[in-house]
Tab-separated table of C-alpha atoms in Angstrom:
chain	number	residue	atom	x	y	z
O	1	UNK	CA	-11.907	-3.806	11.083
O	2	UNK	CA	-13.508	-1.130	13.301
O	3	UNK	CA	-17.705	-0.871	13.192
O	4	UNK	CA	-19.053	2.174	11.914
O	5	UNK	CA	-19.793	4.846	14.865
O	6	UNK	CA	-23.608	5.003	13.249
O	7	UNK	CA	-26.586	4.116	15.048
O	8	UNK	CA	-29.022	1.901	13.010
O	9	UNK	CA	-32.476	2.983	12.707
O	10	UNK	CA	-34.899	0.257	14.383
O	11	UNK	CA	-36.857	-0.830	11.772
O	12	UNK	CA	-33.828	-2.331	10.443
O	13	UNK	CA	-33.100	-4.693	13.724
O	14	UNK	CA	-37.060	-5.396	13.396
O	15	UNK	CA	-36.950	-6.635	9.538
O	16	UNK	CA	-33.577	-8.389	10.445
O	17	UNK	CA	-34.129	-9.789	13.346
O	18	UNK	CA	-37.704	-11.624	11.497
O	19	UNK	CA	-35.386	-12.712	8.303
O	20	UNK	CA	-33.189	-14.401	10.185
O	21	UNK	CA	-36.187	-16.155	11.924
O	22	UNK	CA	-37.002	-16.883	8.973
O	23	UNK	CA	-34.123	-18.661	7.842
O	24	UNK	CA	-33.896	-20.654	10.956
O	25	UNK	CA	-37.526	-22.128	10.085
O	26	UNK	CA	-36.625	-22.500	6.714
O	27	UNK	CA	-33.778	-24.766	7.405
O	28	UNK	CA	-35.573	-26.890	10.026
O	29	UNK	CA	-38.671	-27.713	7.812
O	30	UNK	CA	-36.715	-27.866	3.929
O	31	UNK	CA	-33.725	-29.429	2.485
O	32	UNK	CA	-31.052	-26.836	1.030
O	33	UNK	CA	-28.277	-26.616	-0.784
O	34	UNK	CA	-24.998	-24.437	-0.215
O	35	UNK	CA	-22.350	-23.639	-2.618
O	36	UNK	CA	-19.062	-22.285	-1.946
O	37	UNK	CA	-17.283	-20.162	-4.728
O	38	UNK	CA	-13.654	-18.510	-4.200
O	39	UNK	CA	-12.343	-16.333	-6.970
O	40	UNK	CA	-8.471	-15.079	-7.288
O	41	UNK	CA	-7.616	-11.807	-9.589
O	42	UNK	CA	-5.056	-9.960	-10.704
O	43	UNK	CA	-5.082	-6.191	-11.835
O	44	UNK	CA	-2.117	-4.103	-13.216
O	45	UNK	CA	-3.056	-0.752	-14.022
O	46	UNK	CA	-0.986	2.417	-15.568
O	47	UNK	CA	-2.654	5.755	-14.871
O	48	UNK	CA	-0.952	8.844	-16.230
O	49	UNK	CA	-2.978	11.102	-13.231
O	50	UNK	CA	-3.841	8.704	-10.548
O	51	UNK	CA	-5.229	11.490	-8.225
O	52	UNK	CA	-7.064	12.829	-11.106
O	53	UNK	CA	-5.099	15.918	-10.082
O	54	UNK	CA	-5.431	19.596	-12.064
O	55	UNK	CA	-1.382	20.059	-11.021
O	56	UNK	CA	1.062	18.038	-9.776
O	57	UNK	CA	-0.023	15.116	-11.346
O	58	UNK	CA	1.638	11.871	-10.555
O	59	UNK	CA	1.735	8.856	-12.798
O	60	UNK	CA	1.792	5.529	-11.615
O	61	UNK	CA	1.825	1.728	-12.276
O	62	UNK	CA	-0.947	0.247	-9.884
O	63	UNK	CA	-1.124	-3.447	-8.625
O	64	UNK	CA	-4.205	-5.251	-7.203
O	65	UNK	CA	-4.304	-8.854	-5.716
O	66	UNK	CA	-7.657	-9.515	-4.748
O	67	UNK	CA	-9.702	-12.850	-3.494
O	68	UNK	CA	-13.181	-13.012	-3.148
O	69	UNK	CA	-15.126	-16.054	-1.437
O	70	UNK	CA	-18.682	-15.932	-2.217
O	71	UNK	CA	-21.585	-18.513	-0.214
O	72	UNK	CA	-24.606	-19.772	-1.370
O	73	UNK	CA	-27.244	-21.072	0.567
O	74	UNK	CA	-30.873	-21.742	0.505
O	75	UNK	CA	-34.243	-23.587	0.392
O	76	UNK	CA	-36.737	-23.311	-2.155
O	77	UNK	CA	-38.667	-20.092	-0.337
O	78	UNK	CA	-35.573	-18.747	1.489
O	79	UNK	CA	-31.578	-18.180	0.373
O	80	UNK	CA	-28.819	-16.436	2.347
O	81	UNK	CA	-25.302	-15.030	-0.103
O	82	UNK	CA	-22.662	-14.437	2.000
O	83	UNK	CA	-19.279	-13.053	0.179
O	84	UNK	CA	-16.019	-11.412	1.629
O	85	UNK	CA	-13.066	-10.221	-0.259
O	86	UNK	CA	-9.804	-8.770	0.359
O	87	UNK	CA	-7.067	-6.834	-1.980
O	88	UNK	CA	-3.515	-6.009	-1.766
O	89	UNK	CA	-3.029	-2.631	-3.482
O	90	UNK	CA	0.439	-0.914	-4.491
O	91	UNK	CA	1.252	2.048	-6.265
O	92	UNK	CA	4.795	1.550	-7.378
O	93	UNK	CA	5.784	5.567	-7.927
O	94	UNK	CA	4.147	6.177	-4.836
O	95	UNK	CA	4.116	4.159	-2.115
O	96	UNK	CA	2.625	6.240	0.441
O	97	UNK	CA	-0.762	5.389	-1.240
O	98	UNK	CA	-0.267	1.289	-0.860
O	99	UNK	CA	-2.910	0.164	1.041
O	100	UNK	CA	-4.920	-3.155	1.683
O	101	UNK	CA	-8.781	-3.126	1.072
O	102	UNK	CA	-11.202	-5.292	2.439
O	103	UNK	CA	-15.380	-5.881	2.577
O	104	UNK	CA	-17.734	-8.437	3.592
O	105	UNK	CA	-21.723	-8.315	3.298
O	106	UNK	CA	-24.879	-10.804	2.986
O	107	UNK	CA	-28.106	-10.413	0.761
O	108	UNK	CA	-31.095	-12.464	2.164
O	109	UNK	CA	-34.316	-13.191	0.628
O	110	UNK	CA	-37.561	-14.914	1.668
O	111	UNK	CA	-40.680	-15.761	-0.553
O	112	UNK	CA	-44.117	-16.491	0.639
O	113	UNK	CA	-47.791	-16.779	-0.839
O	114	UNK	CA	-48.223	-12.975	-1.275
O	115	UNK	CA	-45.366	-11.981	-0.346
O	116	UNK	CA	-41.407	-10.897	-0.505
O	117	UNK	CA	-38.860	-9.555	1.722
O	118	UNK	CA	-35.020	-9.250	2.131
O	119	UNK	CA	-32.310	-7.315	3.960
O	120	UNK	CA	-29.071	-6.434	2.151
O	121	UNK	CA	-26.033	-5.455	3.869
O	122	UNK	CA	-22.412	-4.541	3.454
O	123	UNK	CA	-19.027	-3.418	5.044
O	124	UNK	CA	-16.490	-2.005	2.952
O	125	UNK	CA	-12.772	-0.889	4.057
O	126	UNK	CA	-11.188	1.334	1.302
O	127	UNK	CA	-9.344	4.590	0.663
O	128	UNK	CA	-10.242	8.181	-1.118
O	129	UNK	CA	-9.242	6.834	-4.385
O	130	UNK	CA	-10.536	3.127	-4.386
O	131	UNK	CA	-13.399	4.331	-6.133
O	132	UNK	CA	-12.516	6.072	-9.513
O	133	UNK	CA	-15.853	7.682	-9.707
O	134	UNK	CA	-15.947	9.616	-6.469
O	135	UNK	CA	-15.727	13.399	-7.580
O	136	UNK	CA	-14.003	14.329	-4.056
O	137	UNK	CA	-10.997	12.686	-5.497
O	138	UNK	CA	-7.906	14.731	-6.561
O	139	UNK	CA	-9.035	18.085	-4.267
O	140	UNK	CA	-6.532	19.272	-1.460
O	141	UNK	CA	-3.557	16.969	-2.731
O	142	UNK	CA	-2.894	13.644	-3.316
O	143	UNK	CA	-4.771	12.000	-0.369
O	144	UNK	CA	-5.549	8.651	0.524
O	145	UNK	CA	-7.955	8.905	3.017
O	146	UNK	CA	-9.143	5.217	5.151
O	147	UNK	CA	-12.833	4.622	4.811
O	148	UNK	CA	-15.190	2.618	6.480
O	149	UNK	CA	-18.656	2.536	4.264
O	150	UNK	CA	-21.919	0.478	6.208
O	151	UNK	CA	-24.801	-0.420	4.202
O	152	UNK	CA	-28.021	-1.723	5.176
O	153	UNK	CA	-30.896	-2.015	2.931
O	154	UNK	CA	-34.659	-3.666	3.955
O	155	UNK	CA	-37.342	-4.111	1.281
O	156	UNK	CA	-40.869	-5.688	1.965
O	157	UNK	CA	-43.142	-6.543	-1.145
O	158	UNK	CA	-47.224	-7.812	-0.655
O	159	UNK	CA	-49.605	-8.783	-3.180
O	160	UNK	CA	-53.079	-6.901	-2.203
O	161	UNK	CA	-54.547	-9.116	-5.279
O	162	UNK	CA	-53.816	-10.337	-8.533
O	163	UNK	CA	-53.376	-6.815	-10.034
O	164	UNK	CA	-52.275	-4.509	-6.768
O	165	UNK	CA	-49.315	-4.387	-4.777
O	166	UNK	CA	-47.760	-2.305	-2.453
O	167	UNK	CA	-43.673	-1.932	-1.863
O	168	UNK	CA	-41.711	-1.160	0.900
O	169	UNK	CA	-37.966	0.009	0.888
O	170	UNK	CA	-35.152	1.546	2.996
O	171	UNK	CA	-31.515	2.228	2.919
O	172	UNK	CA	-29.572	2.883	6.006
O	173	UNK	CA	-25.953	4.300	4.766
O	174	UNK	CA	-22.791	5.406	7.108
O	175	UNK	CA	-19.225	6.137	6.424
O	176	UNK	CA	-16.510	7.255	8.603
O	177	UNK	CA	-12.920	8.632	7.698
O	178	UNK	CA	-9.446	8.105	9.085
O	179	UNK	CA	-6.014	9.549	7.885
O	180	UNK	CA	-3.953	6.844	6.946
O	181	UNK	CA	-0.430	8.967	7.888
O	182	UNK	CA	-1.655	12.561	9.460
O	183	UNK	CA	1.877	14.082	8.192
O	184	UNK	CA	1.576	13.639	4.839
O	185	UNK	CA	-2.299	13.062	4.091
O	186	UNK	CA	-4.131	16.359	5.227
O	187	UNK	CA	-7.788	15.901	5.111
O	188	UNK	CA	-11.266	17.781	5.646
O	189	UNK	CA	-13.185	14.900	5.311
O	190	UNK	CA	-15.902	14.126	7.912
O	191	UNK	CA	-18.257	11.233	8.654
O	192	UNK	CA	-21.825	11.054	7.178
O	193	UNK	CA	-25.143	9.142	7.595
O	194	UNK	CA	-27.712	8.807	5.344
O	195	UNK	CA	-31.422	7.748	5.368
O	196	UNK	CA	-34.319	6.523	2.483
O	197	UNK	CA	-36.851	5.012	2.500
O	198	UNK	CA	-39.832	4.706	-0.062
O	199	UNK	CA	-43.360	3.227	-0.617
O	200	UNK	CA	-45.023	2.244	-3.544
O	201	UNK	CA	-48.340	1.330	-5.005
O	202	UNK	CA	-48.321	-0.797	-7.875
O	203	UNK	CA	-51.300	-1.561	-10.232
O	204	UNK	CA	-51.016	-3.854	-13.571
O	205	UNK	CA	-53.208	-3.144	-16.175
O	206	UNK	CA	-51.946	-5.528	-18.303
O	207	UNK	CA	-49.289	-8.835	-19.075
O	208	UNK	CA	-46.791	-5.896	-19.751
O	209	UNK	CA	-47.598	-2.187	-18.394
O	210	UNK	CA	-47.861	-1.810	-14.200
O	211	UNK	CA	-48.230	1.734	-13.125
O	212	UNK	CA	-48.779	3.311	-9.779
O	213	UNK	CA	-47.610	6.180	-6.730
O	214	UNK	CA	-44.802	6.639	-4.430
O	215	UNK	CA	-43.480	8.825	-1.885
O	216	UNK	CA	-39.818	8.957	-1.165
O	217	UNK	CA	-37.745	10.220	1.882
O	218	UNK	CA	-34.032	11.256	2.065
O	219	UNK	CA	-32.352	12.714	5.255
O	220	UNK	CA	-28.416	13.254	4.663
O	221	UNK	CA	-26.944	14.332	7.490
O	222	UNK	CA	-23.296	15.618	7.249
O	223	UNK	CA	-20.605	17.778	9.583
O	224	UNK	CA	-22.214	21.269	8.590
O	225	UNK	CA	-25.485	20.480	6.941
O	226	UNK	CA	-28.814	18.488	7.901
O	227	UNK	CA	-31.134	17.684	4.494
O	228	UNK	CA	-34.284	15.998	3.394
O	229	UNK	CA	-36.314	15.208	0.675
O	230	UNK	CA	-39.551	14.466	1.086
O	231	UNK	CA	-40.899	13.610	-2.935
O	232	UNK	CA	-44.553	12.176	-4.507
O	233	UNK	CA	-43.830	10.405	-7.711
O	234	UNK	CA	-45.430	8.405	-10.529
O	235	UNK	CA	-44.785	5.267	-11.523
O	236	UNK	CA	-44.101	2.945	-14.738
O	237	UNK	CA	-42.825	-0.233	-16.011
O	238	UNK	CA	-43.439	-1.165	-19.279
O	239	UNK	CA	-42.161	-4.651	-21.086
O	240	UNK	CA	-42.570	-3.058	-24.930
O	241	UNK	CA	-41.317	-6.194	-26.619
O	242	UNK	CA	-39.228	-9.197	-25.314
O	243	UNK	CA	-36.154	-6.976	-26.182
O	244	UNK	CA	-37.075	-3.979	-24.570
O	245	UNK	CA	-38.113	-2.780	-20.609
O	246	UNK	CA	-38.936	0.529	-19.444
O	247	UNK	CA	-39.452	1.654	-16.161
O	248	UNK	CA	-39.286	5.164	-14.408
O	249	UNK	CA	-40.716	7.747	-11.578
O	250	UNK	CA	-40.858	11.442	-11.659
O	251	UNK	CA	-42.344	14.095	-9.732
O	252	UNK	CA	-42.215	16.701	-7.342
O	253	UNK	CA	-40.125	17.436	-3.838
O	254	UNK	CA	-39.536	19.578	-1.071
O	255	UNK	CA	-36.015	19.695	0.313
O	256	UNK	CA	-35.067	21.354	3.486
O	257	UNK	CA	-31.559	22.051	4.366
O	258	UNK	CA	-30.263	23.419	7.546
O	259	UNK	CA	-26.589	24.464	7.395
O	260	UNK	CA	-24.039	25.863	10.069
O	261	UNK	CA	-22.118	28.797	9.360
O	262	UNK	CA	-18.938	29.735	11.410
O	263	UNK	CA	-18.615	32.861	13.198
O	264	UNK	CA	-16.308	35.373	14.856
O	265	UNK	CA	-14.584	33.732	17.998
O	266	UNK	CA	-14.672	30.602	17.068
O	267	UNK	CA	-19.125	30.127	17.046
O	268	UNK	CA	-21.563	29.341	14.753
O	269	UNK	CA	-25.394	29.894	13.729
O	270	UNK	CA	-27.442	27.721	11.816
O	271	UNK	CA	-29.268	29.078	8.095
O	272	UNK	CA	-31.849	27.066	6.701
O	273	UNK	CA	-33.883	26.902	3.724
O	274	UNK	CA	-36.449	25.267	2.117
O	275	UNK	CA	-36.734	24.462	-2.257
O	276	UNK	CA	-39.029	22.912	-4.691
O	277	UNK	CA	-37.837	20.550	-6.988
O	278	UNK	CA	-38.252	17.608	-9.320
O	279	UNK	CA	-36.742	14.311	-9.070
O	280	UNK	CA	-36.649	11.192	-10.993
O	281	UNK	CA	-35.134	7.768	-11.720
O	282	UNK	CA	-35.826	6.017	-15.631
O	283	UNK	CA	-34.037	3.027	-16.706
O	284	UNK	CA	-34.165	1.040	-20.649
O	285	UNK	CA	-32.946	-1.896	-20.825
O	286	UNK	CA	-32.403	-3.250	-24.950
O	287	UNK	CA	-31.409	-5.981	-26.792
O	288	UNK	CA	-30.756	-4.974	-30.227
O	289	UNK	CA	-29.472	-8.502	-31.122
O	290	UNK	CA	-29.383	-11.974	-29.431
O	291	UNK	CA	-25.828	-10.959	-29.227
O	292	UNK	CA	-26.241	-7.485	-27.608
O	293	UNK	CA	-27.115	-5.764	-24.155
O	294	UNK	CA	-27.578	-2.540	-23.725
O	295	UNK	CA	-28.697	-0.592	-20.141
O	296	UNK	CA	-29.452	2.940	-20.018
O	297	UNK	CA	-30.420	5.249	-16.501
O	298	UNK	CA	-30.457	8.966	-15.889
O	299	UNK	CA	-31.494	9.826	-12.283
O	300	UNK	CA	-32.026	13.273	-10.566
O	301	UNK	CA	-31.568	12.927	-6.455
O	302	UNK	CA	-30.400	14.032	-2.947
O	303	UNK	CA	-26.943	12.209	-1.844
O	304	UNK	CA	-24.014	13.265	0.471
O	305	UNK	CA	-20.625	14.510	-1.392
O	306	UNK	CA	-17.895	12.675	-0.935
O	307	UNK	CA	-16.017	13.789	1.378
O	308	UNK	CA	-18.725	14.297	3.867
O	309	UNK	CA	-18.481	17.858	3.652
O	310	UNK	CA	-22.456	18.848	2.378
O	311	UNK	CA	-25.141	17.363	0.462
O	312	UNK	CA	-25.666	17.866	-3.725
O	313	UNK	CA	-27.986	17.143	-6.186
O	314	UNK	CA	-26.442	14.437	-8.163
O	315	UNK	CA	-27.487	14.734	-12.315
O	316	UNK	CA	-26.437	11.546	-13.271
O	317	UNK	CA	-26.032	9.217	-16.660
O	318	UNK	CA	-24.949	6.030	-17.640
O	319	UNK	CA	-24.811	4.018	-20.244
O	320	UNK	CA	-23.339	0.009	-20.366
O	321	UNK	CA	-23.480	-1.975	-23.468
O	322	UNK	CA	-22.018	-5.223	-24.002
O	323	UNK	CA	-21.768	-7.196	-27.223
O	324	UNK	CA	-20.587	-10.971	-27.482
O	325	UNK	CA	-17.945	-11.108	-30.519
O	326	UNK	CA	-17.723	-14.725	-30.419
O	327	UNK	CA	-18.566	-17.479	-27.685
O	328	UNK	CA	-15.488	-17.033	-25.582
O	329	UNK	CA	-14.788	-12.840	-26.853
O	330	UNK	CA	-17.011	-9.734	-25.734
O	331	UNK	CA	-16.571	-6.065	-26.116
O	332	UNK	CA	-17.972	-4.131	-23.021
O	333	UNK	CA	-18.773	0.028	-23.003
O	334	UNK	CA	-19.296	1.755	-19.910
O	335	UNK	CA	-20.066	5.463	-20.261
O	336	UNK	CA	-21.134	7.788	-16.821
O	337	UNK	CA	-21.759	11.613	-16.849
O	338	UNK	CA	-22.666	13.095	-13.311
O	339	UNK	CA	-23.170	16.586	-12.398
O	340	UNK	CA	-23.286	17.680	-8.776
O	341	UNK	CA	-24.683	20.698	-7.749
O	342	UNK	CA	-25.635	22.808	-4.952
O	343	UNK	CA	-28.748	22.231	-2.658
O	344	UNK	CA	-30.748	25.122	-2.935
O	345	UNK	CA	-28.946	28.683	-2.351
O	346	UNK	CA	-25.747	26.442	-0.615
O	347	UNK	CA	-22.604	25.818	-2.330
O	348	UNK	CA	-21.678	22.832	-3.970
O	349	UNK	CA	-18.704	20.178	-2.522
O	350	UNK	CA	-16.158	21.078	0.393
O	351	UNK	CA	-15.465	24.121	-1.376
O	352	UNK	CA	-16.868	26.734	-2.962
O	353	UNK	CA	-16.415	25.235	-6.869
O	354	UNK	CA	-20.286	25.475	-7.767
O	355	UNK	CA	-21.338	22.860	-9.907
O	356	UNK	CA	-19.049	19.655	-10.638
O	357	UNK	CA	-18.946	17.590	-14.184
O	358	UNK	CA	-17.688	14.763	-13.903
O	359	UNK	CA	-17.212	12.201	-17.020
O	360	UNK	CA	-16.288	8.266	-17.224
O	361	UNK	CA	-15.356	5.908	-20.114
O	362	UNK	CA	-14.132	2.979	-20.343
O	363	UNK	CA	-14.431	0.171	-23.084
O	364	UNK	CA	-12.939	-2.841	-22.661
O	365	UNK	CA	-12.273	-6.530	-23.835
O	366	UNK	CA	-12.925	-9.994	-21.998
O	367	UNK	CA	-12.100	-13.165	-22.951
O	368	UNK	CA	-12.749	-16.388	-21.478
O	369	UNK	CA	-10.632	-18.713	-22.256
O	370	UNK	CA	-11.388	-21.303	-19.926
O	371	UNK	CA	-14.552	-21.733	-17.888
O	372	UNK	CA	-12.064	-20.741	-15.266
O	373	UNK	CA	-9.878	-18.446	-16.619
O	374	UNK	CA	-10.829	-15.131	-18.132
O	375	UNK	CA	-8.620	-11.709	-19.013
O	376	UNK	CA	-9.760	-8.283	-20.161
O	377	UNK	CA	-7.611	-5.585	-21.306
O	378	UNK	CA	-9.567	-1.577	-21.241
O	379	UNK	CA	-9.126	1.755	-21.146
O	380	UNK	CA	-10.586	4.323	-18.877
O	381	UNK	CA	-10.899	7.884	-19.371
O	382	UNK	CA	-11.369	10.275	-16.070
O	383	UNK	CA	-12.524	14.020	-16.501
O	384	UNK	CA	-13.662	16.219	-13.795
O	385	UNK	CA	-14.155	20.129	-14.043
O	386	UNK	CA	-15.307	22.852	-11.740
O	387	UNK	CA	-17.424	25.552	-12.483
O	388	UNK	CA	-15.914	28.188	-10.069
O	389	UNK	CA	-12.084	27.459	-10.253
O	390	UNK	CA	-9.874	26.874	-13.547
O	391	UNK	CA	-9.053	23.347	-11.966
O	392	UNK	CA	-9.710	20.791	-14.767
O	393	UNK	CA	-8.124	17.745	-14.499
O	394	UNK	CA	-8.241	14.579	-17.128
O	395	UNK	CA	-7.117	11.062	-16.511
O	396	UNK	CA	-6.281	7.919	-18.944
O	397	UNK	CA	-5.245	4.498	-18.024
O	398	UNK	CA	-5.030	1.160	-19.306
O	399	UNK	CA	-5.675	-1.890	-17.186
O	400	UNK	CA	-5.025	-5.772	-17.795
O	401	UNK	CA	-6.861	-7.723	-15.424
O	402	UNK	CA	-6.491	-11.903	-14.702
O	403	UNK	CA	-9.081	-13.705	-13.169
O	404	UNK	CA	-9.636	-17.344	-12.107
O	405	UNK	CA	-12.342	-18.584	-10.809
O	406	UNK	CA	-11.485	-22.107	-8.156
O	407	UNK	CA	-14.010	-24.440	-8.564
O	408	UNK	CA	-17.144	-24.151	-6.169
O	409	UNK	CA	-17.652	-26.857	-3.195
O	410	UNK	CA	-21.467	-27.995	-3.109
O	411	UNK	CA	-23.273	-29.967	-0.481
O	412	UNK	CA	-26.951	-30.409	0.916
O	413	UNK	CA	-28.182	-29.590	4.266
C-alpha cells in the first residue's frame, strides 16, 4: 500500500517522536497489559442507485467480507491501540466496481501530573464510493476512483491550576487519487492536503460549567485553490444534569482563498479574495431514559470537497439516537443533513452546481445474540441535489450485516 506523496508538518515528528519516548519509559518502569481482539463481518447490501446517480442509475447487490484485528496495550499512565482491517468488496451487477479495501492506524495516549497528550493516526485504502456520505459521489459517471486517505492528529492538554487550562490540537490530513481502470473510470479528481490546528483556554467556574477562548487555523490546499481560516471563538461546556452535556464554540473568521483560473493558450492567473464569516461547532448529548442515547451536532467550517477539486463551507447536522428494546435488542437512528457551499465569490464542488444538499437516514436494528455474535438489519436513504443543475438523485438500500467477534488473547508485560 503506497505512502501518501504529503509532507508532514514538523511539529508532528516532534510530538511523535516524544510519545513514543514515552512509551518506551513507560514500559521499562510499569507492568502492562495487552489485549488482542480480531473481529470477522459480513455485509450484504441491495442498493437500487449505488452511484447515487441522477440518470443511468444502476442497481446492485453489494458484498463485504471484512476482518478487523484491534491491540491493546498499556500501563497505568500510558496505552498504545493499534487496529488494522481489511474487506473484500463485490458488486454483483457490476463488477468493474469490485474492489478490496484496507486501513491500519494507532491512537496513543500519555497521562501525567498536569498533564495529557496523544497522537492519533490512520491510513485508509478505499474507493469514490466506500464512503456513502461523500457528496462527490455519483458526478461524471459511475466511478470508482482508488484512494489513499493519511491522518495524523496531535493534541497536548496542561493544567495551569485547579481551575485553568490551556489545549493544544492539530490535524494533519492528505489524500491522493488513482484510477482503478483509466478506460472505463474517467476522473477529475486531484490530491489534497489539509492543515488545523487550534488552542484553547479553559476556565471552570464551577463542578459543571468550564468556559473559555480559542483561535482556530485551517489551510486546505487543493489542485486550483489555496484557503485558510484563521477564527477567534468562545467557549462552553456545560454538564446541566447527569443526563444532559452541552458544549459549543462560535465566533468570527477571516478566510482567504487564492484560486487559479485557466487562460488562453493553455496559462493561468491566480484571483484571490478575502471574506468574513462565522463559524461554529455545538454538540448535546441526552439521555431521556436509562434506556436511551441521544447525540446531537451542527457545525459550520472550512474542509476540502471531495474530489479534491476546491474548498466549501460544509453546513452540517446530525443526529444519532439509540434506544435498548430489551437486553440483547436495540433500535439505532442515524440522521445527517450537510450543505456545501461556495467559499466566498468561488463556485461550489468540481463544477459549477452552487450549493450542494445532501441528506442521510438510516435506522436500523441490532441484536446480540451471543456475546459473540450480533446481526442488524437497516435501511438507508441517500439524497443529494444541486442548486445549479436539475440533477437530483435519491438512493434506498437495505443492508443485513453478521458480525462475530473471536475471543481476545490477554497477557502481561
Amino acid at each position: 500500500m503506497p505512502i501518501p506523496s504529503g509532507r508532514l508538518p514538523g511539529w508532528t515528528w516532534l510530538v511523535g517522536g516524544g510519545l513514543l519516548a514515552v512509551l518506551s519509559h513507560a514500559q521499562r518502569v510499569e507492568a502492562g497489559v495487552f489485549d488482542l481482539s480480531p473481529k470477522v463481518s459480513q455485509t450484504t447490501t441491495y442498493d437500487d442507485n449505488v452511484g447515487l446517480q441522477s440518470s443511468n442509475k444502476v442497481s446492485t447487490l453489494v458484498s463485504r467480507t471484512g476482518v478487523d484485528l484491534d491491540a491493546d496495550m498499556g500501563t497505568a499512565a500510558t496505552n498504545l491501540k493499534l487496529y488494522a482491517g481489511a474487506a473484500l468488496v463485490r458488486y454483483f451487477s457490476e463488477n468493474r466496481l469490485n474492489t478490496d479495501d484496507e486501513n491500519i492506524g494507532f491512537d496513543l495516549t500519555h497521562s501525567g501530573r498536569r498533564h495529557q497528550m496523544g497522537l492519533k493516526g490512520s491510513l485508509v485504502r478505499d474507493t469514490g464510493i466506500s464512503n456513502p456520505l461523500d457528496l462527490d459521489s455519483g458526478r461524471g459517471g459511475l466511478a470508482n476512483e482508488r484512494r489513499y486517505t493519511y491522518d495524523l492528529a496531535p493534541n497536548f492538554a496542561y493544567q495551569l491550576d485547579q481551575t485553568q487550562s490551556i489545549e493544544l490540537s492539530g490535524a494533519y490530513t492528505h489524500r491522493d487519487f488513482s484510477n482503478v481502470d483509466e478506460d472505463e473510470f474517467g476522473s477529475n479528481a486531484a490530491p489534497y492536503s489539509q492543515y488545523r490546528s487550534s488552542l484553547d483556554w479553559l476556565k471552570r467556574l464551577d463542578p459543571r460549567l468550564r468556559a473559555g477562548v480559542g483561535v482556530n487555523a485551517i489551510y486546505v490546499d487543493t489542485s486550483t485553490q489555496k484557503t485558510s481560516l484563521a477564527s477567534a471563538v468562545g467557549i462552553v461546556e456545560w454538564q446541566a444534569s447527569p443526563r444532559l452535556a452541552l458544549n459549543g464554540n462560535i465566533g468570527p473568521g477571516i478566510t482567504r482563498t487564492e484560486t487559479t483560473l485557466p487562460t488562453g493558450l493553455g496559462g493561468s492567473e491566480r484571483d484571490s479574495e478575502d471574506t468574513l464569516g462565522y463559524y461554529f461547532e455545538a454538540g448535546i448529548d441526552w439521555l431521556p431514559t436509562p434506556r436511551t442515547t441521544t447525540k446531537l451536532s451542527i457545525s459550520r467550517s472550512i474542509q476540502p470537497y471531495g474530489t479534491g477539486q476546491t474548498a466549501v463551507t460544509r453546513n452540517s447536522i446530525s443526529l444519532s439516537g439509540d434506544h435498548k428494546l430489551s437486553r440483547r435488542l436495540s433500535f439505532n437512528m442515524d440522521a445527517v443533513y450537510l450543505l456545501d457551499q461556495s467559499v466566498g465569490n468561488q463556485r461550489s464542488g468540481s463544477v459549477n452546481d452552487g450549493d450542494i444538499t445532501a441528506i442521510y437516514l438510516t435506522p436500523s436494528l441490532r441484536w446480540a445474540v451471543t456475546k459473540e455474535v450480533d446481526l442488524s438489519l437497516a435501511y438507508r436513504l441517500r439524497y443529494k441535489s444541486f442548486e445549479n443543475s436539475d440533477s437530483d438523485a435519491t438512493s434506498q438500500a437495505i443492508i443485513f450485516r453478521v458480525g462475530l467477534a473471536l475471543p481476545t488473547t490477554r497477557s502481561n508485560w
